[in-house]
CSV table of C-alpha atoms in Angstrom, one decimal:
chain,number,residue,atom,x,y,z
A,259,UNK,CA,0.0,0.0,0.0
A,260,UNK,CA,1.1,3.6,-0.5
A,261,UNK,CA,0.2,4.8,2.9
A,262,UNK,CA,3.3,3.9,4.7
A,263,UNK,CA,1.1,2.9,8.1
A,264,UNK,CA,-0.8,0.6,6.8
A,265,UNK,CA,-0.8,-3.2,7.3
A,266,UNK,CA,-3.5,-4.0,4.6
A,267,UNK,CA,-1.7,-6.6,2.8
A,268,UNK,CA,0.5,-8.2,5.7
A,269,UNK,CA,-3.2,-8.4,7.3
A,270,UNK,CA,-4.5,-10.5,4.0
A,271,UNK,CA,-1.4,-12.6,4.2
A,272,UNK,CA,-1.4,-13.5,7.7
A,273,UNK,CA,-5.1,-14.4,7.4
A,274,UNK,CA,-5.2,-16.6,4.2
A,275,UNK,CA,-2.1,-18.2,6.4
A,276,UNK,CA,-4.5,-18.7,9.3
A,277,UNK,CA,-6.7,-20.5,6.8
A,278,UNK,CA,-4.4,-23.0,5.5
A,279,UNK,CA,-3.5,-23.6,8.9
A,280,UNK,CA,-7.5,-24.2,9.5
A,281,UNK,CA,-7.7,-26.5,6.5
A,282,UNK,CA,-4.9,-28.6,7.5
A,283,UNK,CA,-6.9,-28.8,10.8
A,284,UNK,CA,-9.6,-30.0,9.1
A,285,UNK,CA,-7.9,-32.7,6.8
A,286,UNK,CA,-6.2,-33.9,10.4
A,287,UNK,CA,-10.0,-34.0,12.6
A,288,UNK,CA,-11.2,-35.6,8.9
A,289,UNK,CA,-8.7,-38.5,9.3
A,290,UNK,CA,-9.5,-38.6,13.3
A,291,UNK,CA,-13.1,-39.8,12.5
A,292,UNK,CA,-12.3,-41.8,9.5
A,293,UNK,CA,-10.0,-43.6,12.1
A,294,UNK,CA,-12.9,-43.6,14.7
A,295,UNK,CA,-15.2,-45.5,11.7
A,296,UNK,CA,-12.7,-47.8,10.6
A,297,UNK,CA,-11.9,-49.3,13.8
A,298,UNK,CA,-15.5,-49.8,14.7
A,299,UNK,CA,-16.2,-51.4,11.3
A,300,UNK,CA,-12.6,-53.6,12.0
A,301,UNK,CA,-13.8,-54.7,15.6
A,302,UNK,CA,-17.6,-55.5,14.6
A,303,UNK,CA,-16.1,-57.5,11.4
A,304,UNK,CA,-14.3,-59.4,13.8
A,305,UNK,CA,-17.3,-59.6,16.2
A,306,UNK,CA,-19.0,-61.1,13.4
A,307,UNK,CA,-16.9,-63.5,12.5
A,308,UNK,CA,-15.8,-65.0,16.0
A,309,UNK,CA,-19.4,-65.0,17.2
A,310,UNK,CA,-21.7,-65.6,15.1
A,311,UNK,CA,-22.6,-68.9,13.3
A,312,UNK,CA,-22.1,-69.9,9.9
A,313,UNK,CA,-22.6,-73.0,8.6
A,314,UNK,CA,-21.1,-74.7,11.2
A,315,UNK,CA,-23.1,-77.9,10.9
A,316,UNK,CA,-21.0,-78.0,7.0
A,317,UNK,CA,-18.6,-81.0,6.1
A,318,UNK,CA,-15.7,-81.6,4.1
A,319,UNK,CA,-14.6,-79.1,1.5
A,320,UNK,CA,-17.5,-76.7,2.2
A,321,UNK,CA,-16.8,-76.8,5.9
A,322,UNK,CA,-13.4,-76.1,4.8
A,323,UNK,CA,-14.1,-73.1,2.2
A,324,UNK,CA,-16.3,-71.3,5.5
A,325,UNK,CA,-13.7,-71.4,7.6
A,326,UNK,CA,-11.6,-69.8,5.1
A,327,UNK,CA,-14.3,-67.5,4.8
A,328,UNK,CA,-14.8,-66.6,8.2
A,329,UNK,CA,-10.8,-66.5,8.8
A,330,UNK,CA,-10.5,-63.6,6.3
A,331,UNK,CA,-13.3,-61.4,7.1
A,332,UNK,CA,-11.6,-62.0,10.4
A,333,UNK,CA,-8.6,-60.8,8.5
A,334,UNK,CA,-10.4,-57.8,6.5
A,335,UNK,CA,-11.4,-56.5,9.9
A,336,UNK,CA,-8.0,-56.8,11.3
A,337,UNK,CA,-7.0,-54.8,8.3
A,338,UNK,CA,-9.2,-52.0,9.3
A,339,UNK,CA,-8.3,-51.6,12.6
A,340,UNK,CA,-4.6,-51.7,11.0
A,341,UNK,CA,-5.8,-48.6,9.0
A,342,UNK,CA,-7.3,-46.8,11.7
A,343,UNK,CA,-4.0,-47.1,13.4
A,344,UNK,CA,-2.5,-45.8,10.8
A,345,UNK,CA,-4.6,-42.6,9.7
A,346,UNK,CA,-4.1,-42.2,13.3
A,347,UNK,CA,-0.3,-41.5,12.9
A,348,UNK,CA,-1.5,-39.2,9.7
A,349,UNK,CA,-3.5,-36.9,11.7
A,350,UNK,CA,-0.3,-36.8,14.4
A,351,UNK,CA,2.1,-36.0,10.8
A,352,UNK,CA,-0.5,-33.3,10.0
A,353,UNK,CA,-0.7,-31.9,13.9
A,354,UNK,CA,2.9,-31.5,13.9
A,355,UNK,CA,3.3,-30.3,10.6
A,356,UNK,CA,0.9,-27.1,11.4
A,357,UNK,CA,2.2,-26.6,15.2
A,358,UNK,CA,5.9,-26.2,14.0
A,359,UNK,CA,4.5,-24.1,11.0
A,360,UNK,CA,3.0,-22.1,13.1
A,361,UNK,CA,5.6,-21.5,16.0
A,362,UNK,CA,8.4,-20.5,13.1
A,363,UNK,CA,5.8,-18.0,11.6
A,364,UNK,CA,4.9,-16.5,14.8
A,365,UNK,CA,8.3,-15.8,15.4
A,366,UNK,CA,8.4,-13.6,11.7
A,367,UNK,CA,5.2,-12.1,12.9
A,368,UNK,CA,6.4,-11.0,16.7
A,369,UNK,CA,9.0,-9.2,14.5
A,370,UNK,CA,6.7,-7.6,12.2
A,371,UNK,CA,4.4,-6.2,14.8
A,372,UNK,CA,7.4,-4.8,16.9
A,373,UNK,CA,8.7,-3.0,13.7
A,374,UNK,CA,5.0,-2.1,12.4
A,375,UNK,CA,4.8,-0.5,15.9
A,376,UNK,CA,8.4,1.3,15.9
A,377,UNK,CA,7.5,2.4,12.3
A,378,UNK,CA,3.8,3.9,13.6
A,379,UNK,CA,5.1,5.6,16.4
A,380,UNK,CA,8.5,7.0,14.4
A,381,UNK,CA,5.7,8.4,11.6
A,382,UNK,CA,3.3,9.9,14.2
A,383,UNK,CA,6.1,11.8,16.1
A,384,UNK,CA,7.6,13.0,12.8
A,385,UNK,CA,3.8,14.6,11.4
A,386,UNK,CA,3.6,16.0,15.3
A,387,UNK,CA,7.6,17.7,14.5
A,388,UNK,CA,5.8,18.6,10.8
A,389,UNK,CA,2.5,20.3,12.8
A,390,UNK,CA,5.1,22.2,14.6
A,391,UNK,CA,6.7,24.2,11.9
A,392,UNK,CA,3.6,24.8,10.1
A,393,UNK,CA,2.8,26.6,13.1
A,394,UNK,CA,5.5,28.8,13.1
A,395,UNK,CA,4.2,31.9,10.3
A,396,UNK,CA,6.9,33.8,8.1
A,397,UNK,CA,8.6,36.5,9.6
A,398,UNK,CA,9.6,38.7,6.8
A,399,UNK,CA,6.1,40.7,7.0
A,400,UNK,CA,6.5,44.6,7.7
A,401,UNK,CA,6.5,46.0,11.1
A,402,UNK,CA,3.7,49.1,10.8
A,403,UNK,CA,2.5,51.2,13.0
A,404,UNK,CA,4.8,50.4,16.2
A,405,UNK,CA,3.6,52.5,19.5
A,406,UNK,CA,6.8,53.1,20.9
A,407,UNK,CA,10.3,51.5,21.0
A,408,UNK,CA,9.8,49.3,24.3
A,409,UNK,CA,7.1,47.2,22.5
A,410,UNK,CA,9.3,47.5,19.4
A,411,UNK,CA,12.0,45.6,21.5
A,412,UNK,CA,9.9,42.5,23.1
A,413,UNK,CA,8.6,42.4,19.2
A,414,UNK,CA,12.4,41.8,18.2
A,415,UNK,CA,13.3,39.5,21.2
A,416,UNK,CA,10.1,37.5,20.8
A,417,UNK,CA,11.0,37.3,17.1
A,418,UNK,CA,14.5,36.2,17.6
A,419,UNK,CA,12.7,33.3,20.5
A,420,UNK,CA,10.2,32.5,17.5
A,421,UNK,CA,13.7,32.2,14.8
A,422,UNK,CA,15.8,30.0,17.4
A,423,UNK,CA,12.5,27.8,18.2
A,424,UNK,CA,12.1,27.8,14.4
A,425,UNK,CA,15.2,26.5,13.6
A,426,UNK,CA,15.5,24.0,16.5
A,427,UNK,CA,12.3,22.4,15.5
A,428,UNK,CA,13.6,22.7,11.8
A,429,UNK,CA,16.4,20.6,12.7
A,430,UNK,CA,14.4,18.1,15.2
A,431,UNK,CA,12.0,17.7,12.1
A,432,UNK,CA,14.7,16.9,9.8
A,433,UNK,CA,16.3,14.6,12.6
A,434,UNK,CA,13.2,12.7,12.6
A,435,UNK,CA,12.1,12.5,8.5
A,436,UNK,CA,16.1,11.1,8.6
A,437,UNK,CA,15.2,8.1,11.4
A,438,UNK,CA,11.7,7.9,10.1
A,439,UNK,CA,13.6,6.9,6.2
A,440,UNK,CA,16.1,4.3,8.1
A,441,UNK,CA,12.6,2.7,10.0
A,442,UNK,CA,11.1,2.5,6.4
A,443,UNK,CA,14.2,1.0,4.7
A,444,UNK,CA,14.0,-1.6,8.2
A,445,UNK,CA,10.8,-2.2,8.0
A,446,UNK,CA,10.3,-2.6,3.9
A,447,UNK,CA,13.2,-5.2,4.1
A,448,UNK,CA,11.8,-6.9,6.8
A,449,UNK,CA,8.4,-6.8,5.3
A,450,UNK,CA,10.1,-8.4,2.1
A,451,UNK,CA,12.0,-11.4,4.3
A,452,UNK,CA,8.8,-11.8,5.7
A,453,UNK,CA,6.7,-12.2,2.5
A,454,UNK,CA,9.5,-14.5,1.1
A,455,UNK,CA,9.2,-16.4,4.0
A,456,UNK,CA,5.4,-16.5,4.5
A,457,UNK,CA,5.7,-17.8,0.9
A,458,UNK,CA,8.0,-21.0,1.8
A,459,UNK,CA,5.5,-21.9,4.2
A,460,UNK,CA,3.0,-21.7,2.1
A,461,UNK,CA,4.5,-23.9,-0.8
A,462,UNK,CA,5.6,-26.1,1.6
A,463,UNK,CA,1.9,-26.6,3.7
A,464,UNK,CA,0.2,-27.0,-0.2
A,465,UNK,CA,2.6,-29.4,-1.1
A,466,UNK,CA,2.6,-31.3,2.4
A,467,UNK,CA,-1.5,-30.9,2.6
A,468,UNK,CA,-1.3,-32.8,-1.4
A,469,UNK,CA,1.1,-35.4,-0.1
A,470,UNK,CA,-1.2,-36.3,2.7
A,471,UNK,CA,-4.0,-36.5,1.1
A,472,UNK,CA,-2.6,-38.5,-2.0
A,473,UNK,CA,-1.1,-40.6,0.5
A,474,UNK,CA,-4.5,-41.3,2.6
A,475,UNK,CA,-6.4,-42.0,-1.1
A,476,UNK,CA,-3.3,-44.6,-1.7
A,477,UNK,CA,-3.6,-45.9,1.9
A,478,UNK,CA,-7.6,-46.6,0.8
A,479,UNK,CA,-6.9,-48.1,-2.4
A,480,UNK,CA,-3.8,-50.7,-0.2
A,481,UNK,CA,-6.6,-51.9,1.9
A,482,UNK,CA,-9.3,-52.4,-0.6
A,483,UNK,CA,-6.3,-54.8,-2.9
A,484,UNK,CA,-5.7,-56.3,0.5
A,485,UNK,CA,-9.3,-56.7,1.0
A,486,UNK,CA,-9.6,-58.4,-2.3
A,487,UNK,CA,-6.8,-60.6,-1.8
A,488,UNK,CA,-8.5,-62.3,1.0
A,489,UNK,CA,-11.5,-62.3,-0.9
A,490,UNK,CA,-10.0,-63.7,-3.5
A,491,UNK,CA,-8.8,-66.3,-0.9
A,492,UNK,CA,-12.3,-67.1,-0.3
A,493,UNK,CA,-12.8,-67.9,-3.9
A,494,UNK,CA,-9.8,-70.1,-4.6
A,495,UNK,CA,-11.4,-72.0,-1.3
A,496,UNK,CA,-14.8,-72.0,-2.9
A,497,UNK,CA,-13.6,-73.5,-6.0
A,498,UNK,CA,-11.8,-76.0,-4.3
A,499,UNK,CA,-15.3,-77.2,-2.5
A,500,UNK,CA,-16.8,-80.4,-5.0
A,501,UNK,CA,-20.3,-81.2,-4.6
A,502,UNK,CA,-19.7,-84.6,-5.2
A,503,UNK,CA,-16.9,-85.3,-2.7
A,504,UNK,CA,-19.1,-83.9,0.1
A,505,UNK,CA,-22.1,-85.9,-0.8
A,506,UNK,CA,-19.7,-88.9,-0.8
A,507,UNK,CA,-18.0,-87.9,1.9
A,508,UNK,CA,-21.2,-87.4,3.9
A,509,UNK,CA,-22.2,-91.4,3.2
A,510,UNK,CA,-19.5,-92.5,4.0
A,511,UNK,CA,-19.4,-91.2,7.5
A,512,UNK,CA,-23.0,-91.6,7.8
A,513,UNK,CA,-23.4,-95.0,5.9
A,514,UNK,CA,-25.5,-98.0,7.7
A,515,UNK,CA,-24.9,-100.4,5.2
A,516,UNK,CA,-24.5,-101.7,1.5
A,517,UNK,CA,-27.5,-104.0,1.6
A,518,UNK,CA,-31.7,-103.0,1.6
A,519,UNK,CA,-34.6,-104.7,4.4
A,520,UNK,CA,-35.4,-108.0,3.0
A,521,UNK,CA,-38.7,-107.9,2.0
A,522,UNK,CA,-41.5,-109.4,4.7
A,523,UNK,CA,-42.1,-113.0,4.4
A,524,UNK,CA,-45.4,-114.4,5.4
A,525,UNK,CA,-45.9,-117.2,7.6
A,526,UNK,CA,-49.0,-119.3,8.0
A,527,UNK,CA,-50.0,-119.4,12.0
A,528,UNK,CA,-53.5,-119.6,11.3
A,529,UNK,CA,-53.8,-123.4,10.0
A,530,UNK,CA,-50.8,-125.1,10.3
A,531,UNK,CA,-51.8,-128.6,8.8
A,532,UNK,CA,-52.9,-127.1,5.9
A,533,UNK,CA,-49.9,-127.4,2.7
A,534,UNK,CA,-49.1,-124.0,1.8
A,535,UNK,CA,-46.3,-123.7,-0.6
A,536,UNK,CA,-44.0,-121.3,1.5
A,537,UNK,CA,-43.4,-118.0,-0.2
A,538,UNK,CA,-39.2,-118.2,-0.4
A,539,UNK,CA,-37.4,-114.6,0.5
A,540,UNK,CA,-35.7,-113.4,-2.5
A,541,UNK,CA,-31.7,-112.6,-1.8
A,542,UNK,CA,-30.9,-109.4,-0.6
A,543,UNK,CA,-30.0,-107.1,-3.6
A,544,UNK,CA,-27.3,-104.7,-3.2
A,545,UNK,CA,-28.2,-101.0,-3.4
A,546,UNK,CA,-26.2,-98.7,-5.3
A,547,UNK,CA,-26.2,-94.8,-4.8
C-alpha cells in the first residue's frame, strides 16, 4: 500500500495463512473420525466373525471353504483396525506439521508487529515535529505602525525566540524524516524477508497438505487390494469345495450299510396242517447310490 502505516496486505497474508493452517486442521479432525469409523467397522467385522454362526453344521470341502471365509473377514477386519491405526499417525504427521509451522511463523510475525509499531510511532512523532513548523508563520512581513520602541523591542526579542524555536524544531523535524527513512528501509526489508518467508510456508503446507492427502487416497486403495486378496482367498477356497466329494463324503461317514430290508415273508399261524407252498425270500440285492 502507499500509505506507509498501513498493514493491509500483511493483514490479507497472515489471514489466508491462518486459513491453511485451519484446513490442515480439518484434513487432520477428517482423518481422526475416518479412524474412529474404521476401527468400529474392523472390531464388529471381527465380532462377526468370531461370534456368530455360519454354517457350522457344513462338512468336508464346504466346511473347509467357510472357515476360510470366516478367517478372512476375520482378517479384512483386522485390516481396518490396522488402518485406523495408521490414519491415526496421519492426523499426528498433520498436527505436527501445522504446530511447528505455526511456531516459526509466529516468530516472523512478533517481529513484524514490533517493527510495524516502531514504524507507527516514528511516523506519528515525525507529522507532530511537521505540525510544529507549520505553526510557526513567516517572519519577513513589515513592522507598521509600532507604538513606541519598548514594545518594538519585546517584538524583536520575541521574534528572535520565534527564529531560534524555528530552527530547532527545523532541525528536530529533519532529525526525525532522517530516522523515520532508516525505519522505512528496516521495515520494507523486513516486510520483504517476511513475505518470502510466508511464501515458503506456504508452498511447503500446499505441497505437504497434497502429499497427505494422496497418500490417505493410496492408503484406501492398499486396503481395498488387501481386502480383495483375501476375498480372492475365499474364492480359490470355494472353487476347491466339490459337490460330489461332500455328498460322498457325507455317506460315508453316515453310511449303515450296502444292503436294503429283506422284503417281509409271510408265515402261515393260522392253519398249520394245511400245505401252503411257502413264499421263499428273495436274496438281498445290493443298493447302489
Amino acid at each position: 500500500s502507499t500509505d506507509l502505516t498501513s498493514t493491509v496486505g500483511y493483514d490479507s497474508i497472515i489471514q489466508h495463512l491462518n486459513d491453511g493452517r485451519k484446513n490442515c486442521k480439518e484434513f487432520e479432525d477428517f482423518l481422526k473420525e475416518r479412524a474412529i469409523i474404521e476401527e468400529k467397522y474392523g472390531k464388529e467385522l471381527i465380532n462377526l466373525s468370531k461370534k456368530k454362526p455360519c454354517g457350522q453344521t457344513e462338512l468336508n470341502t464346504l466346511k473347509r471353504s467357510l472357515d476360510v471365509f470366516k478367517q478372512q473377514i476375520d482378517n479384512v477386519g483386522q485390516g481396518h483396525i490396522q488402518l485406523a491405526q495408521t490414519l491415526r499417525e496421519e492426523a499426528k504427521k498433520m498436527e505436527d506439521f501445522r504446530e511447528k509451522q505455526k511456531l516459526h511463523r509466529k516468530k516472523i510475525e512478533l517481529i513484524m508487529e514490533a517493527i510495524h509499531k516502531n514504524r507507527n510511532l516514528q511516523y506519528k512523532k515525525t507529522m507532530e515535529v511537521k505540525q510544529m513548523c507549520c505553526c510557526f508563520l513567516p517572519c519577513g512581513q513589515p513592522l507598521l505602525h509600532l507604538p513606541c520602541l519598548s514594545c518594538f523591542c519585546q517584538l524583536f526579542l520575541k521574534l528572535a525566540q520565534t527564529k531560534s524555536a524555528l530552527e530547532d524544531t527545523d532541525r528536530s523535524y529533519q532529525q526525525s524524516v532522517t530516522t523515520m527513512e532508516k525505519i522505512r528501509e528496516e521495515w520494507q526489508n523486513e516486510h520483504i524477508k517476511a513475505c518470502e518467508f510466508f511464501e515458503t510456508q506456504e508452498c511447503e503446507r500446499i505441497n505437504y497438505f497434497r502429499n497427505a492427502l494422496w497418500l490417505h487416497v493410496n492408503q484406501l486403495s492398499l486396503g481395498c487390494v488387501q481386502n480383495d486378496e483375501k476375498y480372492e482367498e475365499i474364492r480359490k477356497s470355494l472353487e476347491m469345495c466339490s459337490i460330489e466329494k461332500d455328498v460322498d463324503f457325507f455317506v460315508n461317514l453316515r453310511k449303515t450299510g450296502s444292503l436294503a430290508p429283506a422284503p417281509v415273508v409271510y408265515e402261515n399261524y393260522y392253519n398249520a396242517q394245511r400245505n401252503v407252498t411257502p413264499v421263499r425270500s428273495p436274496a438281498p440285492v445290493p443298493i447302489s447310490r
